[in-house]
PDB file of C-alpha atoms in Angstrom:
ATOM      1  CA  MET A   1      21.862  -9.232  -8.115  1.00  0.00           C
ATOM      2  CA  GLU A   2      24.909  -8.658  -5.929  1.00  0.00           C
ATOM      3  CA  PRO A   3      25.484 -11.063  -3.018  1.00  0.00           C
ATOM      4  CA  ARG A   4      23.604 -10.227   0.159  1.00  0.00           C
ATOM      5  CA  ASP A   5      26.695  -9.229   2.125  1.00  0.00           C
ATOM      6  CA  THR A   6      28.390  -6.098   3.393  1.00  0.00           C
ATOM      7  CA  SER A   7      27.821  -4.448   0.002  1.00  0.00           C
ATOM      8  CA  LEU A   8      24.040  -4.482   0.446  1.00  0.00           C
ATOM      9  CA  ASN A   9      24.327  -3.523   4.098  1.00  0.00           C
ATOM     10  CA  GLU A  10      26.490  -0.519   3.232  1.00  0.00           C
ATOM     11  CA  HIS A  11      24.009   0.677   0.624  1.00  0.00           C
ATOM     12  CA  VAL A  12      21.124   0.249   3.089  1.00  0.00           C
ATOM     13  CA  GLN A  13      23.044   2.333   5.639  1.00  0.00           C
ATOM     14  CA  SER A  14      23.686   5.034   3.026  1.00  0.00           C
ATOM     15  CA  LEU A  15      19.990   5.173   2.160  1.00  0.00           C
ATOM     16  CA  THR A  16      19.102   5.387   5.860  1.00  0.00           C
ATOM     17  CA  ALA A  17      21.512   8.297   6.340  1.00  0.00           C
ATOM     18  CA  LEU A  18      19.986  10.189   3.404  1.00  0.00           C
ATOM     19  CA  LEU A  19      16.449   9.638   4.681  1.00  0.00           C
ATOM     20  CA  GLY A  20      17.584  10.977   8.044  1.00  0.00           C
ATOM     21  CA  GLU A  21      18.848  14.167   6.402  1.00  0.00           C
ATOM     22  CA  VAL A  22      15.647  14.730   4.422  1.00  0.00           C
ATOM     23  CA  VAL A  23      13.151  13.727   7.159  1.00  0.00           C
ATOM     24  CA  THR A  24      14.136  15.034  10.583  1.00  0.00           C
ATOM     25  CA  TYR A  25      11.035  14.371  12.722  1.00  0.00           C
ATOM     26  CA  ASP A  26       8.292  11.778  13.046  1.00  0.00           C
ATOM     27  CA  GLY A  27       5.351  11.626  10.673  1.00  0.00           C
ATOM     28  CA  PHE A  28       4.279  10.909   7.118  1.00  0.00           C
ATOM     29  CA  PHE A  29       5.841  13.093   4.423  1.00  0.00           C
ATOM     30  CA  GLU A  30       5.087  13.486   0.727  1.00  0.00           C
ATOM     31  CA  ILE A  31       8.629  14.246  -0.390  1.00  0.00           C
ATOM     32  CA  VAL A  32       7.893  14.556  -4.121  1.00  0.00           C
ATOM     33  CA  GLU A  33       4.186  14.727  -4.953  1.00  0.00           C
ATOM     34  CA  GLY A  34       3.001  11.578  -6.706  1.00  0.00           C
ATOM     35  CA  PHE A  35       6.446   9.987  -6.646  1.00  0.00           C
ATOM     36  CA  VAL A  36       8.057   9.642  -3.212  1.00  0.00           C
ATOM     37  CA  ASN A  37       6.691   9.339   0.343  1.00  0.00           C
ATOM     38  CA  VAL A  38       8.513   8.652   3.613  1.00  0.00           C
ATOM     39  CA  THR A  39       7.339   7.713   7.103  1.00  0.00           C
ATOM     40  CA  ARG A  40       9.537   8.205  10.175  1.00  0.00           C
ATOM     41  CA  ALA A  41       8.897   6.982  13.734  1.00  0.00           C
ATOM     42  CA  THR A  42      11.005   6.838  16.887  1.00  0.00           C
ATOM     43  CA  GLN A  43       8.629   4.848  19.089  1.00  0.00           C
ATOM     44  CA  THR A  44       7.326   1.306  18.920  1.00  0.00           C
ATOM     45  CA  GLY A  45       3.786   0.435  19.882  1.00  0.00           C
ATOM     46  CA  LYS A  46       1.556  -2.535  20.565  1.00  0.00           C
ATOM     47  CA  GLU A  47      -1.576  -0.750  19.366  1.00  0.00           C
ATOM     48  CA  GLN A  48      -2.423  -1.582  15.774  1.00  0.00           C
ATOM     49  CA  THR A  49      -2.718   1.192  13.197  1.00  0.00           C
ATOM     50  CA  HIS A  50      -5.371   0.570  10.535  1.00  0.00           C
ATOM     51  CA  LEU A  51      -5.271   2.080   7.070  1.00  0.00           C
ATOM     52  CA  PHE A  52      -5.623   1.337   3.380  1.00  0.00           C
ATOM     53  CA  ALA A  53      -2.238   0.598   1.864  1.00  0.00           C
ATOM     54  CA  GLN A  54      -1.860   2.238  -1.534  1.00  0.00           C
ATOM     55  CA  PRO A  55      -0.346   0.415  -4.540  1.00  0.00           C
ATOM     56  CA  SER A  56       3.337   1.003  -3.894  1.00  0.00           C
ATOM     57  CA  ILE A  57       6.839  -0.323  -3.346  1.00  0.00           C
ATOM     58  CA  CYS A  58       7.854  -0.110   0.321  1.00  0.00           C
ATOM     59  CA  ILE A  59      11.414  -0.272   1.621  1.00  0.00           C
ATOM     60  CA  VAL A  60      12.295  -0.144   5.335  1.00  0.00           C
ATOM     61  CA  PRO A  61      16.072   0.425   5.540  1.00  0.00           C
ATOM     62  CA  GLN A  62      16.019   0.843   9.329  1.00  0.00           C
ATOM     63  CA  GLY A  63      13.604  -0.349  12.002  1.00  0.00           C
ATOM     64  CA  ALA A  64      10.788  -2.830  11.430  1.00  0.00           C
ATOM     65  CA  LYS A  65       7.048  -3.262  11.476  1.00  0.00           C
ATOM     66  CA  VAL A  66       4.695  -6.221  11.689  1.00  0.00           C
ATOM     67  CA  PHE A  67       1.649  -6.011   9.443  1.00  0.00           C
ATOM     68  CA  SER A  68      -1.214  -8.071   8.102  1.00  0.00           C
ATOM     69  CA  VAL A  69      -3.914  -7.649   5.515  1.00  0.00           C
ATOM     70  CA  MET A  70      -7.153  -7.380   7.457  1.00  0.00           C
ATOM     71  CA  GLN A  71      -9.369 -10.490   7.206  1.00  0.00           C
ATOM     72  CA  ASP A  72      -6.156 -12.504   6.615  1.00  0.00           C
ATOM     73  CA  ASP A  73      -4.631 -14.531   9.447  1.00  0.00           C
ATOM     74  CA  LEU A  74      -1.055 -14.179   8.136  1.00  0.00           C
ATOM     75  CA  SER A  75       1.384 -11.643   9.586  1.00  0.00           C
ATOM     76  CA  TYR A  76       4.495 -10.309   7.884  1.00  0.00           C
ATOM     77  CA  VAL A  77       7.645  -8.554   9.090  1.00  0.00           C
ATOM     78  CA  GLU A  78       8.961  -5.675   6.995  1.00  0.00           C
ATOM     79  CA  ASP A  79      12.558  -4.649   7.637  1.00  0.00           C
ATOM     80  CA  HIS A  80      15.913  -4.050   5.922  1.00  0.00           C
ATOM     81  CA  THR A  81      16.078  -7.586   4.512  1.00  0.00           C
ATOM     82  CA  ASN A  82      13.057  -7.364   2.220  1.00  0.00           C
ATOM     83  CA  MET A  83      10.890  -5.107   0.130  1.00  0.00           C
ATOM     84  CA  VAL A  84       7.105  -5.174   0.057  1.00  0.00           C
ATOM     85  CA  VAL A  85       4.889  -4.385  -2.920  1.00  0.00           C
ATOM     86  CA  TYR A  86       1.185  -3.671  -2.515  1.00  0.00           C
ATOM     87  CA  SER A  87      -0.700  -4.363  -5.748  1.00  0.00           C
ATOM     88  CA  ALA A  88      -3.963  -2.674  -4.770  1.00  0.00           C
ATOM     89  CA  GLU A  89      -5.607  -0.547  -2.090  1.00  0.00           C
ATOM     90  CA  VAL A  90      -5.985  -3.090   0.696  1.00  0.00           C
ATOM     91  CA  PRO A  91      -6.873  -2.561   4.368  1.00  0.00           C
ATOM     92  CA  ILE A  92      -3.920  -3.441   6.578  1.00  0.00           C
ATOM     93  CA  SER A  93      -3.153  -3.274  10.284  1.00  0.00           C
ATOM     94  CA  PHE A  94       0.379  -2.762  11.518  1.00  0.00           C
ATOM     95  CA  ALA A  95       2.505  -1.949  14.520  1.00  0.00           C
ATOM     96  CA  ILE A  96       6.050  -0.609  14.472  1.00  0.00           C
ATOM     97  CA  SER A  97       8.136  -3.220  16.250  1.00  0.00           C
ATOM     98  CA  GLN A  98      11.616  -1.684  16.059  1.00  0.00           C
ATOM     99  CA  ALA A  99      12.374   2.041  16.394  1.00  0.00           C
ATOM    100  CA  SER A 100      14.197   4.445  18.708  1.00  0.00           C
ATOM    101  CA  SER A 101      15.418   8.029  18.869  1.00  0.00           C
ATOM    102  CA  ALA A 102      18.927   6.839  18.070  1.00  0.00           C
ATOM    103  CA  GLU A 103      17.788   4.584  15.193  1.00  0.00           C
ATOM    104  CA  PRO A 104      14.405   5.740  13.845  1.00  0.00           C
ATOM    105  CA  TYR A 105      12.104   3.604  11.765  1.00  0.00           C
ATOM    106  CA  TYR A 106      12.013   4.744   8.126  1.00  0.00           C
ATOM    107  CA  CYS A 107       9.703   3.532   5.379  1.00  0.00           C
ATOM    108  CA  LEU A 108      10.254   4.697   1.803  1.00  0.00           C
ATOM    109  CA  MET A 109       7.116   4.373  -0.361  1.00  0.00           C
ATOM    110  CA  ILE A 110       7.053   4.721  -4.130  1.00  0.00           C
ATOM    111  CA  PRO A 111       3.503   4.723  -5.549  1.00  0.00           C
ATOM    112  CA  LEU A 112       2.616   2.409  -8.433  1.00  0.00           C
ATOM    113  CA  HIS A 113       0.609   4.061 -11.201  1.00  0.00           C
ATOM    114  CA  SER A 114      -1.013   1.684 -13.687  1.00  0.00           C
ATOM    115  CA  ASP A 115      -0.357   3.933 -16.703  1.00  0.00           C
ATOM    116  CA  ARG A 116       3.368   4.072 -15.927  1.00  0.00           C
ATOM    117  CA  ILE A 117       3.493   0.311 -15.290  1.00  0.00           C
ATOM    118  CA  ARG A 118       1.816  -0.163 -18.683  1.00  0.00           C
ATOM    119  CA  ASP A 119       4.327   2.022 -20.542  1.00  0.00           C
ATOM    120  CA  LEU A 120       7.388   0.497 -18.909  1.00  0.00           C
ATOM    121  CA  SER A 121       6.106  -3.068 -19.274  1.00  0.00           C
ATOM    122  CA  ALA A 122       5.744  -2.541 -23.026  1.00  0.00           C
ATOM    123  CA  ARG A 123       9.417  -1.539 -23.189  1.00  0.00           C
ATOM    124  CA  ILE A 124      10.606  -4.454 -21.058  1.00  0.00           C
ATOM    125  CA  PHE A 125       8.424  -7.277 -22.351  1.00  0.00           C
ATOM    126  CA  THR A 126       8.953  -6.610 -26.050  1.00  0.00           C
ATOM    127  CA  GLN A 127       7.905 -10.138 -27.045  1.00  0.00           C
ATOM    128  CA  GLY A 128       4.522  -9.713 -25.401  1.00  0.00           C
ATOM    129  CA  MET A 129       3.196  -9.326 -21.905  1.00  0.00           C
ATOM    130  CA  PRO A 130       3.870 -12.368 -19.699  1.00  0.00           C
ATOM    131  CA  ARG A 131       0.930 -14.222 -18.239  1.00  0.00           C
ATOM    132  CA  SER A 132       0.669 -14.511 -14.477  1.00  0.00           C
ATOM    133  CA  GLU A 133      -2.096 -16.000 -12.400  1.00  0.00           C
ATOM    134  CA  ASN A 134      -0.185 -15.384  -9.166  1.00  0.00           C
ATOM    135  CA  LEU A 135      -2.161 -12.277  -8.301  1.00  0.00           C
ATOM    136  CA  LYS A 136      -2.344 -11.207  -4.660  1.00  0.00           C
ATOM    137  CA  ALA A 137      -2.506  -8.185  -2.409  1.00  0.00           C
ATOM    138  CA  VAL A 138       1.054  -8.264  -1.077  1.00  0.00           C
ATOM    139  CA  TYR A 139       4.324  -9.411  -2.612  1.00  0.00           C
ATOM    140  CA  ILE A 140       7.421  -9.788  -0.447  1.00  0.00           C
ATOM    141  CA  ASN A 141      10.843 -10.337  -1.928  1.00  0.00           C
ATOM    142  CA  ASP A 142      14.482 -10.032  -0.861  1.00  0.00           C
ATOM    143  CA  LEU A 143      15.637  -6.432  -0.935  1.00  0.00           C
ATOM    144  CA  ASP A 144      17.140  -5.700  -4.368  1.00  0.00           C
ATOM    145  CA  VAL A 145      20.504  -3.978  -4.049  1.00  0.00           C
ATOM    146  CA  ASN A 146      20.058  -2.229  -7.411  1.00  0.00           C
ATOM    147  CA  ILE A 147      16.770  -0.709  -6.301  1.00  0.00           C
ATOM    148  CA  VAL A 148      18.522   0.491  -3.138  1.00  0.00           C
ATOM    149  CA  LYS A 149      21.314   2.043  -5.224  1.00  0.00           C
ATOM    150  CA  THR A 150      18.808   3.872  -7.409  1.00  0.00           C
ATOM    151  CA  SER A 151      16.947   5.038  -4.290  1.00  0.00           C
ATOM    152  CA  ILE A 152      20.224   6.479  -2.985  1.00  0.00           C
ATOM    153  CA  ARG A 153      20.689   8.466  -6.205  1.00  0.00           C
ATOM    154  CA  LEU A 154      17.059   9.545  -5.949  1.00  0.00           C
ATOM    155  CA  PHE A 155      17.552  11.011  -2.485  1.00  0.00           C
ATOM    156  CA  GLU A 156      20.845  12.614  -3.427  1.00  0.00           C
ATOM    157  CA  VAL A 157      18.918  14.540  -6.092  1.00  0.00           C
ATOM    158  CA  ILE A 158      16.181  15.407  -3.580  1.00  0.00           C
ATOM    159  CA  LYS A 159      18.741  16.524  -1.002  1.00  0.00           C
ATOM    160  CA  GLN A 160      20.571  18.735  -3.497  1.00  0.00           C
ATOM    161  CA  GLN A 161      17.271  20.287  -4.688  1.00  0.00           C
ATOM    162  CA  GLN A 162      18.542  20.476  -8.246  1.00  0.00           C
ATOM    163  CA  ALA A 163      16.563  19.485 -11.361  1.00  0.00           C
ATOM    164  CA  ILE A 164      14.104  17.477  -9.264  1.00  0.00           C
ATOM    165  CA  ASP A 165      11.327  17.765 -11.872  1.00  0.00           C
ATOM    166  CA  LEU A 166      13.651  16.406 -14.552  1.00  0.00           C
ATOM    167  CA  LEU A 167      15.587  13.732 -12.703  1.00  0.00           C
ATOM    168  CA  VAL A 168      13.156  12.238 -10.170  1.00  0.00           C
ATOM    169  CA  PRO A 169      10.743  10.779 -12.786  1.00  0.00           C
ATOM    170  CA  HIS A 170      13.647   9.083 -14.579  1.00  0.00           C
ATOM    171  CA  LEU A 171      14.975   7.569 -11.353  1.00  0.00           C
ATOM    172  CA  ILE A 172      11.481   6.372 -10.390  1.00  0.00           C
ATOM    173  CA  ASP A 173      11.196   4.751 -13.836  1.00  0.00           C
ATOM    174  CA  GLU A 174      14.479   2.946 -13.219  1.00  0.00           C
ATOM    175  CA  ILE A 175      13.182   1.619  -9.888  1.00  0.00           C
ATOM    176  CA  LEU A 176       9.955   0.461 -11.540  1.00  0.00           C
ATOM    177  CA  MET A 177      11.834  -1.224 -14.385  1.00  0.00           C
ATOM    178  CA  ARG A 178      14.024  -3.091 -11.922  1.00  0.00           C
ATOM    179  CA  LEU A 179      10.861  -4.159 -10.102  1.00  0.00           C
ATOM    180  CA  LEU A 180       9.380  -5.430 -13.384  1.00  0.00           C
ATOM    181  CA  LEU A 181      12.589  -7.371 -14.048  1.00  0.00           C
ATOM    182  CA  SER A 182      12.436  -8.996 -10.601  1.00  0.00           C
ATOM    183  CA  PRO A 183      10.799 -12.376  -9.805  1.00  0.00           C
ATOM    184  CA  MET A 184       7.504 -10.594  -9.040  1.00  0.00           C
ATOM    185  CA  GLY A 185       7.674  -8.541 -12.241  1.00  0.00           C
ATOM    186  CA  ALA A 186       5.261 -10.607 -14.333  1.00  0.00           C
ATOM    187  CA  SER A 187       2.584 -10.277 -11.660  1.00  0.00           C
ATOM    188  CA  ILE A 188       3.142  -6.534 -11.178  1.00  0.00           C
ATOM    189  CA  ALA A 189       2.978  -6.005 -14.949  1.00  0.00           C
ATOM    190  CA  GLN A 190      -0.644  -7.212 -14.919  1.00  0.00           C
ATOM    191  CA  LEU A 191      -1.622  -4.005 -13.113  1.00  0.00           C
ATOM    192  CA  GLY A 192      -0.940  -2.119 -16.338  1.00  0.00           C
ATOM    193  CA  VAL A 193      -2.617  -4.517 -18.753  1.00  0.00           C
ATOM    194  CA  ALA A 194      -5.935  -3.115 -19.936  1.00  0.00           C
ATOM    195  CA  ASP A 195      -8.785  -5.549 -19.197  1.00  0.00           C
ATOM    196  CA  SER A 196      -6.544  -7.975 -17.312  1.00  0.00           C
ATOM    197  CA  HIS A 197      -8.049  -9.563 -14.210  1.00  0.00           C
ATOM    198  CA  ALA A 198      -5.813  -7.395 -12.031  1.00  0.00           C
ATOM    199  CA  GLU A 199      -6.790  -4.182 -13.835  1.00  0.00           C
ATOM    200  CA  LYS A 200     -10.489  -5.041 -13.611  1.00  0.00           C
ATOM    201  CA  VAL A 201     -10.251  -5.735  -9.883  1.00  0.00           C
ATOM    202  CA  VAL A 202      -8.382  -2.467  -9.294  1.00  0.00           C
ATOM    203  CA  ARG A 203     -11.129  -0.676 -11.242  1.00  0.00           C
ATOM    204  CA  ALA A 204     -13.770  -2.329  -9.044  1.00  0.00           C
ATOM    205  CA  ILE A 205     -11.865  -1.325  -5.902  1.00  0.00           C
ATOM    206  CA  THR A 206     -11.858   2.299  -7.065  1.00  0.00           C
ATOM    207  CA  TRP A 207     -15.617   2.184  -7.630  1.00  0.00           C
ATOM    208  CA  ILE A 208     -16.264   0.605  -4.203  1.00  0.00           C
ATOM    209  CA  LYS A 209     -14.188   3.257  -2.437  1.00  0.00           C
ATOM    210  CA  GLN A 210     -16.124   6.013  -4.198  1.00  0.00           C
ATOM    211  CA  ASN A 211     -19.549   4.441  -3.571  1.00  0.00           C
ATOM    212  CA  TYR A 212     -19.034   2.483  -0.344  1.00  0.00           C
ATOM    213  CA  PHE A 213     -22.217   3.874   1.274  1.00  0.00           C
ATOM    214  CA  GLU A 214     -24.450   2.382  -1.441  1.00  0.00           C
ATOM    215  CA  THR A 215     -26.093  -1.036  -1.346  1.00  0.00           C
ATOM    216  CA  MET A 216     -24.253  -3.280  -3.789  1.00  0.00           C
ATOM    217  CA  THR A 217     -24.129  -6.926  -4.812  1.00  0.00           C
ATOM    218  CA  VAL A 218     -21.309  -9.056  -6.160  1.00  0.00           C
ATOM    219  CA  ALA A 219     -23.329  -9.519  -9.356  1.00  0.00           C
ATOM    220  CA  ASP A 220     -23.504  -5.738  -9.861  1.00  0.00           C
ATOM    221  CA  LEU A 221     -19.764  -5.358  -9.268  1.00  0.00           C
ATOM    222  CA  ALA A 222     -18.956  -8.252 -11.597  1.00  0.00           C
ATOM    223  CA  GLN A 223     -21.076  -6.711 -14.325  1.00  0.00           C
ATOM    224  CA  ARG A 224     -19.348  -3.353 -13.902  1.00  0.00           C
ATOM    225  CA  SER A 225     -16.008  -5.129 -14.195  1.00  0.00           C
ATOM    226  CA  GLY A 226     -16.979  -7.124 -17.277  1.00  0.00           C
ATOM    227  CA  MET A 227     -16.439 -10.482 -15.563  1.00  0.00           C
ATOM    228  CA  SER A 228     -18.585 -13.435 -14.583  1.00  0.00           C
ATOM    229  CA  VAL A 229     -19.626 -13.513 -10.932  1.00  0.00           C
ATOM    230  CA  SER A 230     -17.461 -16.547 -10.128  1.00  0.00           C
ATOM    231  CA  SER A 231     -14.388 -15.187 -11.934  1.00  0.00           C
ATOM    232  CA  PHE A 232     -14.763 -11.739 -10.380  1.00  0.00           C
ATOM    233  CA  HIS A 233     -15.170 -13.147  -6.869  1.00  0.00           C
ATOM    234  CA  THR A 234     -12.142 -15.446  -7.284  1.00  0.00           C
ATOM    235  CA  HIS A 235      -9.790 -12.796  -8.629  1.00  0.00           C
ATOM    236  CA  PHE A 236     -11.003 -10.094  -6.239  1.00  0.00           C
ATOM    237  CA  LYS A 237     -10.292 -12.350  -3.274  1.00  0.00           C
ATOM    238  CA  SER A 238      -6.890 -13.434  -4.606  1.00  0.00           C
ATOM    239  CA  ILE A 239      -5.776  -9.810  -4.864  1.00  0.00           C
ATOM    240  CA  THR A 240      -7.379  -8.355  -1.731  1.00  0.00           C
ATOM    241  CA  SER A 241      -7.574 -11.450   0.516  1.00  0.00           C
ATOM    242  CA  MET A 242     -11.272 -10.745   1.092  1.00  0.00           C
ATOM    243  CA  SER A 243     -14.585 -10.898  -0.724  1.00  0.00           C
ATOM    244  CA  PRO A 244     -15.966  -7.787  -2.458  1.00  0.00           C
ATOM    245  CA  LEU A 245     -18.605  -7.267   0.247  1.00  0.00           C
ATOM    246  CA  GLN A 246     -16.037  -7.742   3.023  1.00  0.00           C
ATOM    247  CA  TYR A 247     -13.937  -5.097   1.276  1.00  0.00           C
ATOM    248  CA  GLN A 248     -16.895  -2.708   1.146  1.00  0.00           C
ATOM    249  CA  LYS A 249     -17.471  -3.286   4.860  1.00  0.00           C
ATOM    250  CA  MET A 250     -13.842  -2.434   5.673  1.00  0.00           C
ATOM    251  CA  VAL A 251     -14.073   0.763   3.615  1.00  0.00           C
ATOM    252  CA  ARG A 252     -17.206   1.726   5.550  1.00  0.00           C
ATOM    253  CA  LEU A 253     -15.610   0.974   8.906  1.00  0.00           C
ATOM    254  CA  GLN A 254     -12.406   2.857   8.081  1.00  0.00           C
ATOM    255  CA  GLN A 255     -14.408   5.880   6.976  1.00  0.00           C
ATOM    256  CA  ALA A 256     -16.541   5.706  10.130  1.00  0.00           C
ATOM    257  CA  ARG A 257     -13.407   5.540  12.266  1.00  0.00           C
ATOM    258  CA  THR A 258     -12.090   8.686  10.605  1.00  0.00           C
ATOM    259  CA  LEU A 259     -15.357  10.460  11.403  1.00  0.00           C
ATOM    260  CA  LEU A 260     -15.295   9.312  15.031  1.00  0.00           C
ATOM    261  CA  LYS A 261     -11.652  10.088  15.712  1.00  0.00           C
ATOM    262  CA  SER A 262     -12.061  13.572  14.275  1.00  0.00           C
ATOM    263  CA  ARG A 263     -15.183  13.977  16.459  1.00  0.00           C
ATOM    264  CA  ILE A 264     -17.211  14.998  13.431  1.00  0.00           C
ATOM    265  CA  ARG A 265     -19.976  12.462  14.178  1.00  0.00           C
ATOM    266  CA  ASP A 266     -21.297  10.466  17.114  1.00  0.00           C
ATOM    267  CA  VAL A 267     -21.605   6.664  16.832  1.00  0.00           C
ATOM    268  CA  SER A 268     -25.137   6.573  15.410  1.00  0.00           C
ATOM    269  CA  SER A 269     -24.529   9.378  12.923  1.00  0.00           C
ATOM    270  CA  ALA A 270     -21.283   7.811  11.719  1.00  0.00           C
ATOM    271  CA  ALA A 271     -22.961   4.430  11.282  1.00  0.00           C
ATOM    272  CA  TYR A 272     -25.785   5.817   9.151  1.00  0.00           C
ATOM    273  CA  GLU A 273     -23.489   8.076   7.134  1.00  0.00           C
ATOM    274  CA  VAL A 274     -21.310   5.192   5.940  1.00  0.00           C
ATOM    275  CA  GLY A 275     -24.267   3.013   5.005  1.00  0.00           C
ATOM    276  CA  TYR A 276     -25.311   1.036   8.093  1.00  0.00           C
ATOM    277  CA  THR A 277     -29.003   0.834   8.992  1.00  0.00           C
ATOM    278  CA  SER A 278     -28.360  -0.770  12.393  1.00  0.00           C
ATOM    279  CA  THR A 279     -26.199   0.916  15.020  1.00  0.00           C
ATOM    280  CA  SER A 280     -25.856  -2.328  16.976  1.00  0.00           C
ATOM    281  CA  GLN A 281     -24.598  -4.204  13.914  1.00  0.00           C
ATOM    282  CA  PHE A 282     -22.188  -1.357  13.190  1.00  0.00           C
ATOM    283  CA  SER A 283     -20.849  -1.469  16.750  1.00  0.00           C
ATOM    284  CA  ARG A 284     -20.326  -5.237  16.621  1.00  0.00           C
ATOM    285  CA  GLU A 285     -18.473  -5.138  13.309  1.00  0.00           C
ATOM    286  CA  TYR A 286     -16.443  -2.085  14.328  1.00  0.00           C
ATOM    287  CA  SER A 287     -15.310  -3.751  17.561  1.00  0.00           C
ATOM    288  CA  ARG A 288     -14.441  -6.948  15.710  1.00  0.00           C
ATOM    289  CA  ALA A 289     -12.368  -5.067  13.108  1.00  0.00           C
ATOM    290  CA  PHE A 290     -10.485  -2.628  15.355  1.00  0.00           C
ATOM    291  CA  GLY A 291     -10.534  -4.301  18.769  1.00  0.00           C
ATOM    292  CA  VAL A 292     -12.273  -1.355  20.456  1.00  0.00           C
ATOM    293  CA  ALA A 293     -15.871  -0.162  20.664  1.00  0.00           C
ATOM    294  CA  PRO A 294     -16.662   2.840  18.412  1.00  0.00           C
ATOM    295  CA  SER A 295     -17.515   4.936  21.478  1.00  0.00           C
ATOM    296  CA  ARG A 296     -13.912   4.512  22.692  1.00  0.00           C
ATOM    297  CA  ASP A 297     -12.566   6.141  19.531  1.00  0.00           C
ATOM    298  CA  ILE A 298     -14.446   9.367  20.212  1.00  0.00           C
ATOM    299  CA  LEU A 299     -12.593   9.907  23.498  1.00  0.00           C
TER     300      LEU A 299
END
C-alpha cells in the first residue's frame, strides 16, 4: 500500500469530485443496479437514523458519520481515513456528523454478493481457503489507496456512460479482490464458503428476515442452519453482535416503524402485524430501541 500522505489525499479528493458530478442532490441513489450505490447529504443531525446495513464495502471520501450496531455499546466514526465492511445484514443506528452545502457528505457503497466472493476467493486463495474465526458484523480498516484508485476509474466509466455493462463488473471485481487481499480478506472470504459458519449465519439471517412475524426458537434456527444450538448461538452473536431472538425483535421493530412512518397502520395494528401479541410490550421495546414512543412516529 502507498504511504498515507498527500498521494492518498489527492485520490480521495478526486473520488469526491467524481461523486459530486454524478450525484448532485441529497438522497440515496442506486447508480448501477446491484453494483454501486451512493448516499449524499448536506446537513448534519443529532437524530439517529435506524436501518439494516446490507453486506457491503463503504467508503466516505468526504464528511463523516457516527454509527453503532444496535444492541452493541460501541460507536464508530466513518470518514475519509477508513473503510467499513459490513459482513451481514445488521441493524445499525447512525447520525451524519460532518456535512455542509459546500462540502457534502458522500458514502460510496459496493454490495457484497456471496457467489462473487466465492468465485474470486477461489482465484486468490489457490492453495485453499484460509481459516478465520474472527467473524463479526463490522470490519474497519485504513482506507486502501488502491481501492480508491479503482473506485475513481469506476466513476470515470459511469460518468462517461460508455460500456458500463462491460466495464463496471470488472472494476467491481478488482475492488473485491483488493478487499480479499487486505488484512480482513480471510474473514470476508468466509462469506463465500459453502457451509462455513459465516455462510450458515447469513442463511439464517435471510430466513429470519423473511419469517420475522413467526414464533421461532434458537433450536429451530440452529437446526435449519445445520449447527448445534451452542455453536449457532455463538457464531450468530459474533457476526451480528446480538442473539438470534434479539435480531428477530429488531427486524420486527424496524418493519413496524416502516408501517407507522408511512401511516399504513396504527400502533396496535402494526404491533400485531409484525408478530407481537401485547401492544404494551411492543411499545416498551419500540421506545427502548428507537428512543421515541411508537405513537410519535405516526405524527
